[in-house]
Tab-separated table of C-alpha atoms and ligand atoms in Angstrom:
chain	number	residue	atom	x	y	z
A	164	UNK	CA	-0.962	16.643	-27.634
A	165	UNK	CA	-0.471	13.185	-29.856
A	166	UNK	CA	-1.798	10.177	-28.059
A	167	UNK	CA	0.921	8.365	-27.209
A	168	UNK	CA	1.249	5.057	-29.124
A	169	UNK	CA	0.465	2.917	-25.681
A	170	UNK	CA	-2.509	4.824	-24.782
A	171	UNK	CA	-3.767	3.284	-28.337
A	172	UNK	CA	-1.845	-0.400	-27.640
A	173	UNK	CA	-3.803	-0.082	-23.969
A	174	UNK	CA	-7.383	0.503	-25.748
A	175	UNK	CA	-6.419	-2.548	-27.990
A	176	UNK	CA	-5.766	-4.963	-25.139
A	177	UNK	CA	-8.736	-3.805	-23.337
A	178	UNK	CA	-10.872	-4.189	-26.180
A	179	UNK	CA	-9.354	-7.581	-26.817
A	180	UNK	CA	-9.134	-9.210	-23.466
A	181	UNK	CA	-10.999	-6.877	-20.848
A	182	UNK	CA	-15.653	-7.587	-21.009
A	183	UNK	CA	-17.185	-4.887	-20.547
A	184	UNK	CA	-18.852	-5.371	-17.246
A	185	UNK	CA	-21.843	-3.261	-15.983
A	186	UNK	CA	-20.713	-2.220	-12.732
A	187	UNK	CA	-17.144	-1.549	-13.206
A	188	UNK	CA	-17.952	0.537	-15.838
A	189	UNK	CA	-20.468	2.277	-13.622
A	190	UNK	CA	-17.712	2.637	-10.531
A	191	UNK	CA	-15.610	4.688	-13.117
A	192	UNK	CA	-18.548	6.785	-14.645
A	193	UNK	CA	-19.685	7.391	-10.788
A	194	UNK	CA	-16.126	8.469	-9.834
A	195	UNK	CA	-15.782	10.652	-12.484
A	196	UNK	CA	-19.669	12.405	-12.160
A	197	UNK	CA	-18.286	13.159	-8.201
A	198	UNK	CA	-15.072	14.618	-9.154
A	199	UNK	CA	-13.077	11.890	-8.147
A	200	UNK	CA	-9.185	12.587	-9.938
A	201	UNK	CA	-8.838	9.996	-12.136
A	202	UNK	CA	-6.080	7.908	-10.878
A	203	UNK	CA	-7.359	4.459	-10.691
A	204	UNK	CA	-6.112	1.341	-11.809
A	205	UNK	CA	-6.485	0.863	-15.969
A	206	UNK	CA	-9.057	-1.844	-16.740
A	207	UNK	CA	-5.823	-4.126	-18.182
A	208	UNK	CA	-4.381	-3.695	-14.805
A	209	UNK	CA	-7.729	-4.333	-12.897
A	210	UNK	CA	-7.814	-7.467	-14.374
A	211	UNK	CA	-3.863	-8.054	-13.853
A	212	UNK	CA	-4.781	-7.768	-10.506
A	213	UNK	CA	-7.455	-9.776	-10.457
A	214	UNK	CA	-5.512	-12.899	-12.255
A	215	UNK	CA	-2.926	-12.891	-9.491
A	216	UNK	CA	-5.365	-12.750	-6.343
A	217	UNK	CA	-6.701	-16.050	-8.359
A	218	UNK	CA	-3.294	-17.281	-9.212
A	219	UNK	CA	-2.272	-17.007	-5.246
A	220	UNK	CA	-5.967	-18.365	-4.474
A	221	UNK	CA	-6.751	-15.378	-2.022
A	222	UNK	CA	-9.247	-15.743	-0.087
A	223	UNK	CA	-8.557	-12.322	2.319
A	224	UNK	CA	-7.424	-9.330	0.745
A	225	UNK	CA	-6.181	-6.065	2.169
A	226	UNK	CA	-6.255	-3.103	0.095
A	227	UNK	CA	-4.980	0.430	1.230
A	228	UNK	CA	-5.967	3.132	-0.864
A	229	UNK	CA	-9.738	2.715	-2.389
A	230	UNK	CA	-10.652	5.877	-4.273
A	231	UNK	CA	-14.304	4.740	-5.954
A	232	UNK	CA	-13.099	1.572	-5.281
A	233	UNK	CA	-12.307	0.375	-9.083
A	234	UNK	CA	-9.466	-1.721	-8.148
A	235	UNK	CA	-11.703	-2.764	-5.150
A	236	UNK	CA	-14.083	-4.208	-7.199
A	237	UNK	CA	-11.710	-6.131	-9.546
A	238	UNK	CA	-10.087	-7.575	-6.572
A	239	UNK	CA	-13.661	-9.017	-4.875
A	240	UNK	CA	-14.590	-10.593	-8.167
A	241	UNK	CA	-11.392	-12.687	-7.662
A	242	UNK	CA	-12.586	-14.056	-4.230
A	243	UNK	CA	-14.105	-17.710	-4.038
A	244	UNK	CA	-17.396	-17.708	-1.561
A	245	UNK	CA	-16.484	-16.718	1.972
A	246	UNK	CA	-13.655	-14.675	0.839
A	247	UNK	CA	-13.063	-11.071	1.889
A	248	UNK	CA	-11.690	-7.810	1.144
A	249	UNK	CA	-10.822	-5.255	3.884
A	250	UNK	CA	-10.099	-1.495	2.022
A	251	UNK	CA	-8.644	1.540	3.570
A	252	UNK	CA	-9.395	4.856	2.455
A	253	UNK	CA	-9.160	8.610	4.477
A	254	UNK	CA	-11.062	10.970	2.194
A	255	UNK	CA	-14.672	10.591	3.119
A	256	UNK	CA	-16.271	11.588	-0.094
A	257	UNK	CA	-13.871	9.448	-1.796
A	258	UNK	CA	-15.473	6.800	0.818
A	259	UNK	CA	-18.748	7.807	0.011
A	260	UNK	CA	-18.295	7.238	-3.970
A	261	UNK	CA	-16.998	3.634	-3.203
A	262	UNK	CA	-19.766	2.483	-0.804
A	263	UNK	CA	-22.418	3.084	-3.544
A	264	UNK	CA	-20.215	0.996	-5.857
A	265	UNK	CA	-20.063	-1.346	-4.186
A	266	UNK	CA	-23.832	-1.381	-3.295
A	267	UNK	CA	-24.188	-1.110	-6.978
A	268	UNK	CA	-21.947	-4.028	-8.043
A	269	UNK	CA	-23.400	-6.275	-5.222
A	270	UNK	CA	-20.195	-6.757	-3.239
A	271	UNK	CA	-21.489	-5.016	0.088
A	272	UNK	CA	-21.559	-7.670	1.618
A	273	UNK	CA	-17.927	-9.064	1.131
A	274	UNK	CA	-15.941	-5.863	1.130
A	275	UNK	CA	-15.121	-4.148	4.697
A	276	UNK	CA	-14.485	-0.211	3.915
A	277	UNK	CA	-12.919	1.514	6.652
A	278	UNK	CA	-12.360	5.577	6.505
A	279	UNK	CA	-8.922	7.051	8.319
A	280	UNK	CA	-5.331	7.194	7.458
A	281	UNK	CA	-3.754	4.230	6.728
A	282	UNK	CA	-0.804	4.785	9.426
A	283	UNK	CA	-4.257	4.883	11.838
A	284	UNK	CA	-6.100	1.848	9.971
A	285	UNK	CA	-3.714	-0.400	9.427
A	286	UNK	CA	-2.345	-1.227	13.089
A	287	UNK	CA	-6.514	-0.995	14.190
A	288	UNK	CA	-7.036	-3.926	11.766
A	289	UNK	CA	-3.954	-5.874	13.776
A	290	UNK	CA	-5.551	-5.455	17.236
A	291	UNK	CA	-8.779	-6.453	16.245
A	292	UNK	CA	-7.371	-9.493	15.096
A	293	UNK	CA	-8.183	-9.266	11.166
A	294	UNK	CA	-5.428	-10.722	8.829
A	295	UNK	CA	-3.073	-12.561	7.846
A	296	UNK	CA	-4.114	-11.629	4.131
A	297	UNK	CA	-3.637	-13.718	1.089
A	298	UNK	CA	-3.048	-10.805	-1.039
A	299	UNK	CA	-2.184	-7.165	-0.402
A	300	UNK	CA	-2.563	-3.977	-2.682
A	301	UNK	CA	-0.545	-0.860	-1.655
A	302	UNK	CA	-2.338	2.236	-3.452
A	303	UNK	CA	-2.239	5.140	-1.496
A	304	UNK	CA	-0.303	8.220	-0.905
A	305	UNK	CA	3.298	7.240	-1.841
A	306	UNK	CA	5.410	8.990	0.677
A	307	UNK	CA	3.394	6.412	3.277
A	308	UNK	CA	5.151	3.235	1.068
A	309	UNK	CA	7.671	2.159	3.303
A	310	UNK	CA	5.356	2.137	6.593
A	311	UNK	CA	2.377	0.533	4.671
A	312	UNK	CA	4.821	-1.706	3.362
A	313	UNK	CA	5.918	-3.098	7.026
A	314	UNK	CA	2.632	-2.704	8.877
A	315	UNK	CA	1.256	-4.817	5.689
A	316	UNK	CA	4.477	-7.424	7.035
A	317	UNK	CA	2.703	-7.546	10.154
A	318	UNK	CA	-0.458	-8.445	8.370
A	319	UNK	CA	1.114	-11.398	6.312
A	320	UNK	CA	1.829	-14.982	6.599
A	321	UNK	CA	4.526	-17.185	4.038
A	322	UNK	CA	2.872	-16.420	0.809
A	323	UNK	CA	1.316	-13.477	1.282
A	324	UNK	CA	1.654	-11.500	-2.290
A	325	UNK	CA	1.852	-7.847	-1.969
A	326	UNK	CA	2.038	-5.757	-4.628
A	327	UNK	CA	2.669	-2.025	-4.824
A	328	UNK	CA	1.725	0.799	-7.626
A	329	UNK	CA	3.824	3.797	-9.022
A	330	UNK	CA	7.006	3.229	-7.899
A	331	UNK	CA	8.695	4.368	-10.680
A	332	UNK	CA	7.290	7.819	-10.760
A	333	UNK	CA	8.256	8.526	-14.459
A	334	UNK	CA	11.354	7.561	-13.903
A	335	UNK	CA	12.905	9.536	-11.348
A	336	UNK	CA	13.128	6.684	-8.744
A	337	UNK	CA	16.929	6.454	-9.680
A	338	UNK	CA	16.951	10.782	-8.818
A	339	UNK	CA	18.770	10.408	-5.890
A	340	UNK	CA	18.779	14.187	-5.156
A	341	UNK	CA	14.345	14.372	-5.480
A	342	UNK	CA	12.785	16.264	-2.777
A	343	UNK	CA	9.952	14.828	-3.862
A	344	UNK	CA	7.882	12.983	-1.178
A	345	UNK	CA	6.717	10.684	-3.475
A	346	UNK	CA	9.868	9.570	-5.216
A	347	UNK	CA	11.761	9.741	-1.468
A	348	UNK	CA	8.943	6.918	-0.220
A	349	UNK	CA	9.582	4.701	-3.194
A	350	UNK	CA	13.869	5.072	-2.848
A	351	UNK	CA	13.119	4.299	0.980
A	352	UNK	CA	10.466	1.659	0.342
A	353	UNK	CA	13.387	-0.406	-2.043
A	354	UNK	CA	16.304	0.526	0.365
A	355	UNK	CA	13.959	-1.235	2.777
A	356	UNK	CA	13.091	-4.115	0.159
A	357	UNK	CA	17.022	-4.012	-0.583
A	358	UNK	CA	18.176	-5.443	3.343
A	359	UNK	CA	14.333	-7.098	3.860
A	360	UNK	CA	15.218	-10.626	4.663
A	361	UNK	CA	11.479	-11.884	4.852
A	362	UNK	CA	10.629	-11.193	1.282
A	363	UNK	CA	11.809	-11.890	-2.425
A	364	UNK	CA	10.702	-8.941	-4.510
A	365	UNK	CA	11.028	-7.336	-8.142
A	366	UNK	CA	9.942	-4.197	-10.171
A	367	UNK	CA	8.528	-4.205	-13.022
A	368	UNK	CA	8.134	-0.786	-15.427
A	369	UNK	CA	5.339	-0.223	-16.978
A	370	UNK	CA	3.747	2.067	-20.177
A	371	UNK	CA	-0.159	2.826	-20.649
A	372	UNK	CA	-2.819	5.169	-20.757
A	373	UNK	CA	-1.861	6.070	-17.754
A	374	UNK	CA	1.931	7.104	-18.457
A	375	UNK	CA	4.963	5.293	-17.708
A	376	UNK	CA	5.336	3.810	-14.025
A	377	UNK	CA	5.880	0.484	-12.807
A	378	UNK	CA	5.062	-2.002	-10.064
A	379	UNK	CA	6.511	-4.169	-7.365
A	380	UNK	CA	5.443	-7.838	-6.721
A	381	UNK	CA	6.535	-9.325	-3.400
A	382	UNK	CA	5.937	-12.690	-2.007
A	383	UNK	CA	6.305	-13.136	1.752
A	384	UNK	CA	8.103	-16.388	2.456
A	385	UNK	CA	10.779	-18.149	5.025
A	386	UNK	CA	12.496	-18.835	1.647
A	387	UNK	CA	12.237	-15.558	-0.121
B	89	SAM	C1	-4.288	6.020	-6.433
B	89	SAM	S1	-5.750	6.225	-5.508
B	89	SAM	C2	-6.345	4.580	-5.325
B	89	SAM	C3	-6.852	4.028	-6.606
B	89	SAM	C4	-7.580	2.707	-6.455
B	89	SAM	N1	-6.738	1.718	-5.819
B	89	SAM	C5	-7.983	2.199	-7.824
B	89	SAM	O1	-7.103	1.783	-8.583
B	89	SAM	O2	-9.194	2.229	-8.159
B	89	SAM	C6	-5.126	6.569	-3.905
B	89	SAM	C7	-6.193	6.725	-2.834
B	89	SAM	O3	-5.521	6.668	-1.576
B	89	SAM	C8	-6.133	7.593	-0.715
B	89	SAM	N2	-5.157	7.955	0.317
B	89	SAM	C9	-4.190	8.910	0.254
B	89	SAM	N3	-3.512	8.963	1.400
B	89	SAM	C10	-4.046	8.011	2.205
B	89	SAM	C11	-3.772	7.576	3.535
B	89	SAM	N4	-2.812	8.140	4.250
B	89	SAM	N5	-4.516	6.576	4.057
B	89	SAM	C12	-5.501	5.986	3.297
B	89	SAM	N6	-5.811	6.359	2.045
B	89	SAM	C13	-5.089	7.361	1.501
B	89	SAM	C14	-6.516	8.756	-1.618
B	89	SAM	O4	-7.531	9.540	-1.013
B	89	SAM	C15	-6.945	8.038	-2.879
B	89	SAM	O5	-8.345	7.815	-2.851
């Protein structure tokens, strides 16, 4: 198959703007040497979301859905000393992978890895009294959107940022008649972002190596 022409305008901008940097480069090679799928965050996109935990000055981040923990690491780099990241993950080897990144890449010590589903995770981290979080990162399964989505709510204070991946699924967000459980959380997820009163939201599509998609950015606010 031709590479597409953004595949080659996505090497560009990472050559251009991306470092290469030791242990990122090592959490993908890692990931990919245990069979991890390949469906982490691009290295423009890493650093995307690295610039806006810096821009919103996070200092706690909540991120659900770690894989080898790419994204993971890209988001601790943005933290100032003190600062956390709590990640939620439920395949164990997937777990596994990201624990020796982070060894690797020296950020043991500030990221907080915990193994379950996030419908199991997420309200744990409530009673235990973690949060609210500067910044969150939605990543996992997609049919789970909408209820990551409000048990991240519960997790926020006024300017919380959230952001969440692939939810434009090619495209066929605006299929009203998908069976698909992905596309279904997404429609749900914006019919809830539609009526939600305590954010102000957008979408943004998006081309790369990794296909066309897109993202939402929400900021939690009493004035959204
Ligand atoms: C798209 S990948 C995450 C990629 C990662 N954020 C990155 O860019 O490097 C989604 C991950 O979510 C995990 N996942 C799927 N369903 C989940 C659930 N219910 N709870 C927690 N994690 C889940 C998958 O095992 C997978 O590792």
């Amino acid at each position: 198959m031709p590479e597409t022409p953004w595949s080659e305008v996505d090497r560009y901008i990472i050559d251009n703007l991306v470092a290469h940097d030791p242990a990122l480069d090592a959490a993908l090679e890692a990931s990919d040497v245990a069979g991890l799928p390949a469906i982490n965050v691009t290295p423009n996109q890493g650093k995307f979301l690295h610039l806006l935990a810096r821009i919103r000055g996070a200092r706690s981040i909540l991120e659900i859905g770690t894989l080898g923990g790419y994204s993971t690491i890209w988001l601790a780099r943005a933290l100032p000393a003190g600062g956390r990241v709590v990640t939620l993950e439920s395949d164990p080897k997937h777990a596994d992978v990201a624990r020796a990144n982070f060894r690797n890449a020296g950020l043991s010590g500030i990221i907080d890895l915990r193994v379950g589903r996030a419908s199991d995770t997420l309200p744990r981290l409530s009673e235990e009294g973690l949060g609210p979080f500067d910044f969150i990162f939605i990543d996992a399964d997609k049919a789970g959107i909408p209820e990551y989505f409000m048990l991240s709510l519960g997790l926020s204070r006024p300017g919380t940022v959230i952001v969440v991946d692939n939810v434009v699924r090619k495209g066929a967000v605006v299929d009203a008649a998908s069976t698909d459980p992905s596309v279904l959380g997404v429609r749900r997820f914006n019919e809830m972002l539609a009526s939600e009163k305590r954010v102000s939201a957008t979408t943004i599509q998006t081309v790369g190596s990794k296909g066309y998609d897109g993202f939402t950015l929400a900021v939690v606010g009493a004035d959204a």
